[in-house]
PDB file of C-alpha atoms and ligand atoms in Angstrom:
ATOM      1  CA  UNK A   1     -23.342  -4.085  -5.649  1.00  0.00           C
ATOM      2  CA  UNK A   2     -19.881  -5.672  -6.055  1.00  0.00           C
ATOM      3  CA  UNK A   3     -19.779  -9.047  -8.408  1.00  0.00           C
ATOM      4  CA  UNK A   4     -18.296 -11.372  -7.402  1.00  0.00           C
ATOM      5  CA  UNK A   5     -16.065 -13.909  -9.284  1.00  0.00           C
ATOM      6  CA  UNK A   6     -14.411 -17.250  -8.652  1.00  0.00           C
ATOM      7  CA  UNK A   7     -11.479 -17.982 -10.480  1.00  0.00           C
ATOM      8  CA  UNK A   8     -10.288 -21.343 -10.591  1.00  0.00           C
ATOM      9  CA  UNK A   9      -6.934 -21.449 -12.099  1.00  0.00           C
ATOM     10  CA  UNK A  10      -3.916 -23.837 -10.685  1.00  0.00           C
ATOM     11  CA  UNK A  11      -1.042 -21.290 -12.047  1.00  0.00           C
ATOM     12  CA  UNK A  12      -0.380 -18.500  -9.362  1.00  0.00           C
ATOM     13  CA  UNK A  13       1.212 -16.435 -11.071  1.00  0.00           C
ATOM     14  CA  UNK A  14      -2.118 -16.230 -14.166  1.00  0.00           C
ATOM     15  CA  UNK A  15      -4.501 -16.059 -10.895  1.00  0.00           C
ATOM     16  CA  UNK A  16      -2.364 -13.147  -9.627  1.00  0.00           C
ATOM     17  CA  UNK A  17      -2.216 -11.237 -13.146  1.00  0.00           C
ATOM     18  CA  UNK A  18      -5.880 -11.854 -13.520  1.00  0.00           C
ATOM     19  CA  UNK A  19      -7.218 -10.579 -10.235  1.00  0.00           C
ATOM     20  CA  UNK A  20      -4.934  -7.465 -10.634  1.00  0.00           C
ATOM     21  CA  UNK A  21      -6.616  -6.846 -13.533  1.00  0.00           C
ATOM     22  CA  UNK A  22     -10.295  -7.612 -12.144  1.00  0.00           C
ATOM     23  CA  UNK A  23      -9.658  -5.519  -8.962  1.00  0.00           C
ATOM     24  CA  UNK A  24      -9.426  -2.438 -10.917  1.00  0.00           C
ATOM     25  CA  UNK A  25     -12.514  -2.692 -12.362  1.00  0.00           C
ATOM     26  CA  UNK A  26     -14.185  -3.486  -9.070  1.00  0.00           C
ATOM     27  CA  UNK A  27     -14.971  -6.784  -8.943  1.00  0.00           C
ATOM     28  CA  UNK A  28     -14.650  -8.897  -5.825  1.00  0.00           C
ATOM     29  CA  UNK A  29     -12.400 -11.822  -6.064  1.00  0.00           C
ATOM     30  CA  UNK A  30     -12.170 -15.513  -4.639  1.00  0.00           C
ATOM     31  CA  UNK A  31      -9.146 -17.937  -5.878  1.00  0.00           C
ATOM     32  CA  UNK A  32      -9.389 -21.896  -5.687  1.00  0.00           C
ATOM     33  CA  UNK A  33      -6.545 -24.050  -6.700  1.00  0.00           C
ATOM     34  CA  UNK A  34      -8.522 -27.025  -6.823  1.00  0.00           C
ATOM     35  CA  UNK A  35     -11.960 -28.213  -7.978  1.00  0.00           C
ATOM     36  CA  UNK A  36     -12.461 -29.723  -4.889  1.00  0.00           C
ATOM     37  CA  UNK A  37     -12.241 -26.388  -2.917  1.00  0.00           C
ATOM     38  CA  UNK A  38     -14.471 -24.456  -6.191  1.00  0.00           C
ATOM     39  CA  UNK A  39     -17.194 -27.030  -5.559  1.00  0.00           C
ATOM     40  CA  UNK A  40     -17.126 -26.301  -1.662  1.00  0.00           C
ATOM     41  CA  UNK A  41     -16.988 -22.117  -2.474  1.00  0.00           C
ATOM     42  CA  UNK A  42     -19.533 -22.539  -5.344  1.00  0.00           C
ATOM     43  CA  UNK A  43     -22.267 -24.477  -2.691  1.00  0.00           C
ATOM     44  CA  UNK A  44     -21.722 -22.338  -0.131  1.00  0.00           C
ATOM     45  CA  UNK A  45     -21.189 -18.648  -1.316  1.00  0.00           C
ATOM     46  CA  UNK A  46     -23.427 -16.756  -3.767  1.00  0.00           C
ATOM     47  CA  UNK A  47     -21.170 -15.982  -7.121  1.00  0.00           C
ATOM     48  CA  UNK A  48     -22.117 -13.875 -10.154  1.00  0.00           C
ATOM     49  CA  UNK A  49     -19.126 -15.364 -12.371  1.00  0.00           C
ATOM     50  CA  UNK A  50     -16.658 -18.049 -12.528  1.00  0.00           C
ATOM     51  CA  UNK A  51     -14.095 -17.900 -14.610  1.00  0.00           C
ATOM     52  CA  UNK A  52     -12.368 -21.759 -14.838  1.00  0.00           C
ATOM     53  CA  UNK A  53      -9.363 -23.455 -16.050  1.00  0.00           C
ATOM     54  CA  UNK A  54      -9.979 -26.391 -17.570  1.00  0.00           C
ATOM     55  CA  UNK A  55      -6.670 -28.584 -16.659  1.00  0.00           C
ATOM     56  CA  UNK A  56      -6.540 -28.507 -12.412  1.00  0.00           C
ATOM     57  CA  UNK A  57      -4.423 -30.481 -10.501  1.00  0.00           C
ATOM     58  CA  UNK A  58      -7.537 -33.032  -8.949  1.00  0.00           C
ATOM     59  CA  UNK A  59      -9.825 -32.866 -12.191  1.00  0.00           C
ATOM     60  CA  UNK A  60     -11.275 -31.233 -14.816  1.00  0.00           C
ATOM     61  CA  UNK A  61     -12.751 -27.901 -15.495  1.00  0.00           C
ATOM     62  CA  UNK A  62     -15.039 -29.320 -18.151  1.00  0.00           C
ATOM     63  CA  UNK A  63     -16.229 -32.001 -15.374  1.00  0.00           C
ATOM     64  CA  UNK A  64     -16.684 -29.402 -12.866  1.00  0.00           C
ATOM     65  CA  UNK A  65     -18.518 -27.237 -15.691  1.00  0.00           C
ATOM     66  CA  UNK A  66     -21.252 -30.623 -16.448  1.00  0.00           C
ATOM     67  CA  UNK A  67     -21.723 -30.824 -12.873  1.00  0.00           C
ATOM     68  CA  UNK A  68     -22.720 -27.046 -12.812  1.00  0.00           C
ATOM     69  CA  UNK A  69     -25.014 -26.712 -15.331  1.00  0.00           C
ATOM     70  CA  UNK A  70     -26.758 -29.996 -13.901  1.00  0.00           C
ATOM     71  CA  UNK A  71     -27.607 -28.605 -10.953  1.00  0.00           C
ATOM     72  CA  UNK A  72     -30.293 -25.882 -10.653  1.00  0.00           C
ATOM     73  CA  UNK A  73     -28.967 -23.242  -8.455  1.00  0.00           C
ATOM     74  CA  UNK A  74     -25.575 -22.960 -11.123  1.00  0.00           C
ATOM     75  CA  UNK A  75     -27.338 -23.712 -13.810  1.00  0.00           C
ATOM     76  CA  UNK A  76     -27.046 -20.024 -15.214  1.00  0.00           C
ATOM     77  CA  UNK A  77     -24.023 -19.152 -13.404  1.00  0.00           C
ATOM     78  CA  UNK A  78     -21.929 -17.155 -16.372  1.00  0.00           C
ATOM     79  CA  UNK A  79     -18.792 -18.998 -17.090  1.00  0.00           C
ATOM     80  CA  UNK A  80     -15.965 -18.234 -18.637  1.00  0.00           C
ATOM     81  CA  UNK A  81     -13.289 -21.050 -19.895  1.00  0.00           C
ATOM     82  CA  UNK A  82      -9.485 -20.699 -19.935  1.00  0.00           C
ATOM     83  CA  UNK A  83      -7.086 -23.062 -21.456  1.00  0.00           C
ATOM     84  CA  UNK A  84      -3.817 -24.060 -22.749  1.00  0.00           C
ATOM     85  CA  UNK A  85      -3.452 -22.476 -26.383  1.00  0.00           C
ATOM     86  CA  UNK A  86      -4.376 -24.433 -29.289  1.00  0.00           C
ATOM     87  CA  UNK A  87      -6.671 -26.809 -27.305  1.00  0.00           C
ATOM     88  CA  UNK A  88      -9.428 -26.917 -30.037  1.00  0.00           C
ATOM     89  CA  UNK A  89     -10.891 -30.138 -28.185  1.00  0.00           C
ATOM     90  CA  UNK A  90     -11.372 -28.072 -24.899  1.00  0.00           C
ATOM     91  CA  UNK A  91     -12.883 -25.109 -26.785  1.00  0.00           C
ATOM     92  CA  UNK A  92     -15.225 -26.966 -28.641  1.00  0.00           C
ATOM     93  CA  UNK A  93     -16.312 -29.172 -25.281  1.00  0.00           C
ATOM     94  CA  UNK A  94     -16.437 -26.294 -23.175  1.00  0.00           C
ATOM     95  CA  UNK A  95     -19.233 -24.680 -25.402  1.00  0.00           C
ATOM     96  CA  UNK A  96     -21.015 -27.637 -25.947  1.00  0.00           C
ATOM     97  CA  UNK A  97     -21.216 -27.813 -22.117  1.00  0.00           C
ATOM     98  CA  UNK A  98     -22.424 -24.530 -21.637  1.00  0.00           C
ATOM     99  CA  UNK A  99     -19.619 -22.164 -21.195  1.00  0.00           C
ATOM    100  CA  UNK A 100     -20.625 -18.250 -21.947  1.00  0.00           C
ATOM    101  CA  UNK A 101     -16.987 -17.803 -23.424  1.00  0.00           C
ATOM    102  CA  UNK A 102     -13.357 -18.979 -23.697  1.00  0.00           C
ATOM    103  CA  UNK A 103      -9.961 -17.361 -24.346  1.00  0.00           C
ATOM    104  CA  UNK A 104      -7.190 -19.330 -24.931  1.00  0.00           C
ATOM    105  CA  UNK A 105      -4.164 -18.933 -22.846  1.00  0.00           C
ATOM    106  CA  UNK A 106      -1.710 -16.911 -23.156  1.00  0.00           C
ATOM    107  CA  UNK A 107      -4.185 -13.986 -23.549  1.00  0.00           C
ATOM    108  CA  UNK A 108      -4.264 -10.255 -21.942  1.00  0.00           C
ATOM    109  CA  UNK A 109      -5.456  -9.087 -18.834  1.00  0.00           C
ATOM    110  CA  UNK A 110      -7.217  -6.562 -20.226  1.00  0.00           C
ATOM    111  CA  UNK A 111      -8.616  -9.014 -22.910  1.00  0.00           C
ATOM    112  CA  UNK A 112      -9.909 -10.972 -20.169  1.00  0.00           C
ATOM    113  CA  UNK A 113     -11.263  -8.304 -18.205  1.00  0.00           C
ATOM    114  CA  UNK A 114     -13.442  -6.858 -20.993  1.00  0.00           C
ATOM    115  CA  UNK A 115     -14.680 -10.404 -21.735  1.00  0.00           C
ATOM    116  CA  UNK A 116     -16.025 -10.828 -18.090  1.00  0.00           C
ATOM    117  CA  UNK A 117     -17.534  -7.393 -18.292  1.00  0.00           C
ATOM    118  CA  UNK A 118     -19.338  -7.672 -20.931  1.00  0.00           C
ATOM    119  CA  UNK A 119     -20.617 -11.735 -19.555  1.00  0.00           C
ATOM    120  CA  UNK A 120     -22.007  -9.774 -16.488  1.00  0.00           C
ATOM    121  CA  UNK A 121     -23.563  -7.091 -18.594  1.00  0.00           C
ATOM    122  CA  UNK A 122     -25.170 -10.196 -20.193  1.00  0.00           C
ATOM    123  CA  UNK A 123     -26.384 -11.545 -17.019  1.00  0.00           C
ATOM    124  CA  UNK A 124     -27.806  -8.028 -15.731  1.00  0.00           C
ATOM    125  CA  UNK A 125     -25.167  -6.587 -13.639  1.00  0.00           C
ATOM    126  CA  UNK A 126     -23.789  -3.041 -13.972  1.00  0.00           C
ATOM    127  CA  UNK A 127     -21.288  -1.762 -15.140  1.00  0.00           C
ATOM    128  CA  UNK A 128     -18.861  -2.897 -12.476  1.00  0.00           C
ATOM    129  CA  UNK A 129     -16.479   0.278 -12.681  1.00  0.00           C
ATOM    130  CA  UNK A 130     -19.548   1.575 -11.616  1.00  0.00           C
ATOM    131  CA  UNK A 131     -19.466  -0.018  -8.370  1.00  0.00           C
ATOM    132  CA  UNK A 132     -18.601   0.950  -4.838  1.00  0.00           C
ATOM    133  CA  UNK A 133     -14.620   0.953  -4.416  1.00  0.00           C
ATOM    134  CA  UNK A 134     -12.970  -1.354  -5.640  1.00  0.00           C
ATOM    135  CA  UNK A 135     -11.425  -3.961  -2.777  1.00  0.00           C
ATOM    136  CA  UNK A 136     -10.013  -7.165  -3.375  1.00  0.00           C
ATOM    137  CA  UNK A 137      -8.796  -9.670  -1.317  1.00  0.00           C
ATOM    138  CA  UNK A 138      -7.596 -12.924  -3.025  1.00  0.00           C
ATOM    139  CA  UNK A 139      -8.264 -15.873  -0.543  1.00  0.00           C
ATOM    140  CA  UNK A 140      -5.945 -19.080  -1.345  1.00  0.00           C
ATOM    141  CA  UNK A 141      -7.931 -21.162   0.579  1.00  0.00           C
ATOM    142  CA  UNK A 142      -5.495 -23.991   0.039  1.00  0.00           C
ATOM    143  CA  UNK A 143      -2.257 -21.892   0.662  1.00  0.00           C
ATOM    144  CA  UNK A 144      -4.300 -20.424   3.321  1.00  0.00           C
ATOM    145  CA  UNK A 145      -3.129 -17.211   2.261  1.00  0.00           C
ATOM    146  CA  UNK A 146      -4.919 -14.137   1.561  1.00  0.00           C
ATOM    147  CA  UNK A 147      -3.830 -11.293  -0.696  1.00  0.00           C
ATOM    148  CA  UNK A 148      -4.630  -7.614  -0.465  1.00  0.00           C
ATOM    149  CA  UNK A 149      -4.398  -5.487  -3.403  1.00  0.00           C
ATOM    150  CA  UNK A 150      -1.747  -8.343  -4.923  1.00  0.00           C
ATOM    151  CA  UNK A 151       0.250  -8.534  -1.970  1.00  0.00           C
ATOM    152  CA  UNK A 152      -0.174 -11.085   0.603  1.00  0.00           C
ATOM    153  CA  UNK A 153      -0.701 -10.499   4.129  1.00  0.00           C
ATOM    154  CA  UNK A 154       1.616 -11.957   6.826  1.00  0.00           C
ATOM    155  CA  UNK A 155      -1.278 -13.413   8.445  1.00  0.00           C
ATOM    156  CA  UNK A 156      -0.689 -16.245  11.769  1.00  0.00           C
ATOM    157  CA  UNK A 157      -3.122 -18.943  11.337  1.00  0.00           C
ATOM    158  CA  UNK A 158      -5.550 -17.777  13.610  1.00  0.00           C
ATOM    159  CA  UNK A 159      -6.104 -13.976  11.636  1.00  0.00           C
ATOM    160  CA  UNK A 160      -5.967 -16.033   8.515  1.00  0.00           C
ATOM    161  CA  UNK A 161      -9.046 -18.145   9.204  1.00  0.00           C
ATOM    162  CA  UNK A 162     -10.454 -14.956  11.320  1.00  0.00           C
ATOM    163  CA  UNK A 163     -10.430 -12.696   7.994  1.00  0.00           C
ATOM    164  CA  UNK A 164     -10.978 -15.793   5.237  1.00  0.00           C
ATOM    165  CA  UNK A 165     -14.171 -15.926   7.652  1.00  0.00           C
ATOM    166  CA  UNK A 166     -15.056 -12.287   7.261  1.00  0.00           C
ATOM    167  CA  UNK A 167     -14.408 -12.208   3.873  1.00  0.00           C
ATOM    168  CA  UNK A 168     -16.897 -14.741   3.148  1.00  0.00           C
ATOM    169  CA  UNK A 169     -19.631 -13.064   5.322  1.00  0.00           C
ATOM    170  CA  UNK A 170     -18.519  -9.708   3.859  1.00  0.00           C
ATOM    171  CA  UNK A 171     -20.902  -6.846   4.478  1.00  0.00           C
ATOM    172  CA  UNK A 172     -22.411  -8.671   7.316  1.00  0.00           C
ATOM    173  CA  UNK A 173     -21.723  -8.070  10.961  1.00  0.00           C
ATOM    174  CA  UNK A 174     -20.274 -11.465  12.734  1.00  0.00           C
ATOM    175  CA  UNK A 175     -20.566 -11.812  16.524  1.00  0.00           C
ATOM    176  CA  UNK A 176     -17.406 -12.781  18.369  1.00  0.00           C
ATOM    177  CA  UNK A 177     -19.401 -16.360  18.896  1.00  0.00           C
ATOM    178  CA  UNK A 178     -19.232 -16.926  15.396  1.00  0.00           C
ATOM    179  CA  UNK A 179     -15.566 -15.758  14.900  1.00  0.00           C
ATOM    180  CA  UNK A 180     -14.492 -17.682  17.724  1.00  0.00           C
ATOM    181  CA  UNK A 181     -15.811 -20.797  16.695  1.00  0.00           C
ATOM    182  CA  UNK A 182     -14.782 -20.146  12.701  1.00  0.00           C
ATOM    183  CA  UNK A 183     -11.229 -19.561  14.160  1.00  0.00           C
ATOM    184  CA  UNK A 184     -10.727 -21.142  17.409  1.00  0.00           C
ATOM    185  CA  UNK A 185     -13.083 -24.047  17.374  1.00  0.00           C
ATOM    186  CA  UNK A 186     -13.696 -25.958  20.048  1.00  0.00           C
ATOM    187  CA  UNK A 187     -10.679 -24.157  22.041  1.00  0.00           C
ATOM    188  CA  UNK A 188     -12.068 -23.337  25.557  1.00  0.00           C
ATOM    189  CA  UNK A 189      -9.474 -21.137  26.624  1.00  0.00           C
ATOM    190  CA  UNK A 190     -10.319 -18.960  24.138  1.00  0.00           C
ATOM    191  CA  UNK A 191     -12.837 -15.435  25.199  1.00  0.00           C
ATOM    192  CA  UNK A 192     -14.448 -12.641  23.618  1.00  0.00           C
ATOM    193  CA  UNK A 193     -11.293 -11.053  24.541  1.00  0.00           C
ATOM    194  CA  UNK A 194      -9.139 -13.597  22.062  1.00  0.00           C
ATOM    195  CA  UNK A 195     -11.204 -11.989  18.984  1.00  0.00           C
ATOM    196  CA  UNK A 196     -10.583  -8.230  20.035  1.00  0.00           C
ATOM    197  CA  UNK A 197      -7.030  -8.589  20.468  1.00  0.00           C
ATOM    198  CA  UNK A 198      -6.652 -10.454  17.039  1.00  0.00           C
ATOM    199  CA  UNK A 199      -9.039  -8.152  15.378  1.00  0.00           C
ATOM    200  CA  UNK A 200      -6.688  -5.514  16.091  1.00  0.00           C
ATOM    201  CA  UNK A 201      -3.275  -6.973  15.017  1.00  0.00           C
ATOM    202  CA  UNK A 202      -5.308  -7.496  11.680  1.00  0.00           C
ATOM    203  CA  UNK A 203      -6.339  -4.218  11.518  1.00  0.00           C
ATOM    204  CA  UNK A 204      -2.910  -3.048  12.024  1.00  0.00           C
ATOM    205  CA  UNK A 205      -1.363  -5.474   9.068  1.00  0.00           C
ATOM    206  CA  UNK A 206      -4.142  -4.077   6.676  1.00  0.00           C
ATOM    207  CA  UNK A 207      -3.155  -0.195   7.825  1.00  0.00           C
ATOM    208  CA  UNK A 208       0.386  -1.584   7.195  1.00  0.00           C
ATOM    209  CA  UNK A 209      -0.832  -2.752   3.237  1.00  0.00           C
ATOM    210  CA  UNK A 210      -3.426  -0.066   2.888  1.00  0.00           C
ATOM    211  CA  UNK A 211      -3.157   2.614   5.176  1.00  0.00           C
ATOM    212  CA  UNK A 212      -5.913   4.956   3.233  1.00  0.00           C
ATOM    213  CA  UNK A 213      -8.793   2.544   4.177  1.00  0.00           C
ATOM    214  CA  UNK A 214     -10.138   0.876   7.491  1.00  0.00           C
ATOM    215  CA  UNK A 215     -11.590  -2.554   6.206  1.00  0.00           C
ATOM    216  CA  UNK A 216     -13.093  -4.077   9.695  1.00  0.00           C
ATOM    217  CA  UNK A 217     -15.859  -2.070  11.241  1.00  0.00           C
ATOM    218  CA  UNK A 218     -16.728  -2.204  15.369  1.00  0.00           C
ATOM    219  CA  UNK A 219     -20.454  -2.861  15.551  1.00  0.00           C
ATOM    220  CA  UNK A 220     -21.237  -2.323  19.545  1.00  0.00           C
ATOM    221  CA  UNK A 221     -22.293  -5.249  20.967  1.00  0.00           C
ATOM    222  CA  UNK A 222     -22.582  -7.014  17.596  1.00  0.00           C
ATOM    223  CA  UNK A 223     -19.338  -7.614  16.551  1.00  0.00           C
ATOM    224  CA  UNK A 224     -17.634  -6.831  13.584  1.00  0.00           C
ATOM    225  CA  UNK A 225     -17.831  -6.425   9.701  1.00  0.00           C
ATOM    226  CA  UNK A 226     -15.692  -6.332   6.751  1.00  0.00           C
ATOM    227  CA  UNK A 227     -16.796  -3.522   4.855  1.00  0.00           C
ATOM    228  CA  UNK A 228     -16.512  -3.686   0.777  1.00  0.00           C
TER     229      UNK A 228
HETATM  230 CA1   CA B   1      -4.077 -25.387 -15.262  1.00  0.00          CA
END
């Protein structure tokens, strides 16, 4: 199975150079900008790593790290710290709090990548290279932008929240009910027909990015699925 990771890093441009480097070794990817928006992934979506910054523009990584390891269901959850170079304070904290590791920034992809491969060998995963193929989307939930591959997606708002909503749920097949609702809301106007038609200008802008792989599946009479 595919691990997944959050990253919670504020810099773009590290987040981008870090989930290149992930993606090719199969891991799955999710990107918050904020704590706030980490807290909301990390209670509602099942993670096997997080890799945190420790400075974020609305707190702390080091809060948001005490807060995990006080609660049971993150207790375990393998972390790995980032942070400006030469911040011995944040090192030393971050371990005391329970961090699994830390590199200090600027460091290597690669560096990084071996780092969080060996913390999920730790925990019991895989190798992930081992994995299915290797697909990543990078959801800025906050940008509401999502990236395939490293390069974002000219999404409208509606096929953003449509795929942010199958990526979350990916695997599983969604009924056009549920899409609706996660995209539309309350909008009455809105049909069955409203998801089709969207589903297939997405399909067609993830041909356009990837044209080797189909990433939404047709169940009949079920709906649809984002296949990883
Ligand atoms: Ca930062």
């Amino acid at each position: 199975m595919t691990a997944r990771l959050l990253l919670l890093e504020d810099d773009p441009a590290i987040a981008r150079t870090v989930a290149y480097a992930l993606e090719r070794d199969g891991l799955a990817v999710m990107h918050s900008l904020l704590v706030h928006d980490a807290r909301q992934q990390l209670a509602s979506q099942r993670f096997d790593l997080l890799v945190l910054d420790v400075g974020l523009p609305d707190g702390s990584g080091l809060d948001l790290l005490r807060e995990l390891r006080n609660a049971a269901a993150t207790a375990a959850l393998p972390v790995l710290m980032l942070s400006a170079h030469g911040e011995e304070i944040d090192r030393v904290l971050g371990l005391e709090l329970g961090a699994d590791d830390y590199l200090a920034k600027p460091f290597s992809p690669r560096e990084l990548a071996a780092r969080v491969k060996a913390l999920l060998r730790r925990a019991g995963h895989g190798s992930p290279i081992a994995a299915a193929v290797p697909t990543v989307f990078l959801d800025d939930e906050t940008g509401q932008r999502i990236s395939l591959r490293g390069q974002p997606l000219p999404l409208t708002r509606r096929e953003y929240r449509l795929l942010s909503h199958l990526l979350r749920g990916a695997g599983r097949i969604h009924s056009r009910d549920v899409l609706l609702a996660a995209a539309w809301g309350d909008d009455s106007e809105s049909t069955d027909r409203t998801v089709d038609t969207h589903i297939k200008t997405l399909r067609a802008k993830l041909r356009e990015m990837d044209p080797a792989r189909e990433y939404i599946s047709t169940h009949r009479g079920m709906g649809y699925c984002l296949d990883v």
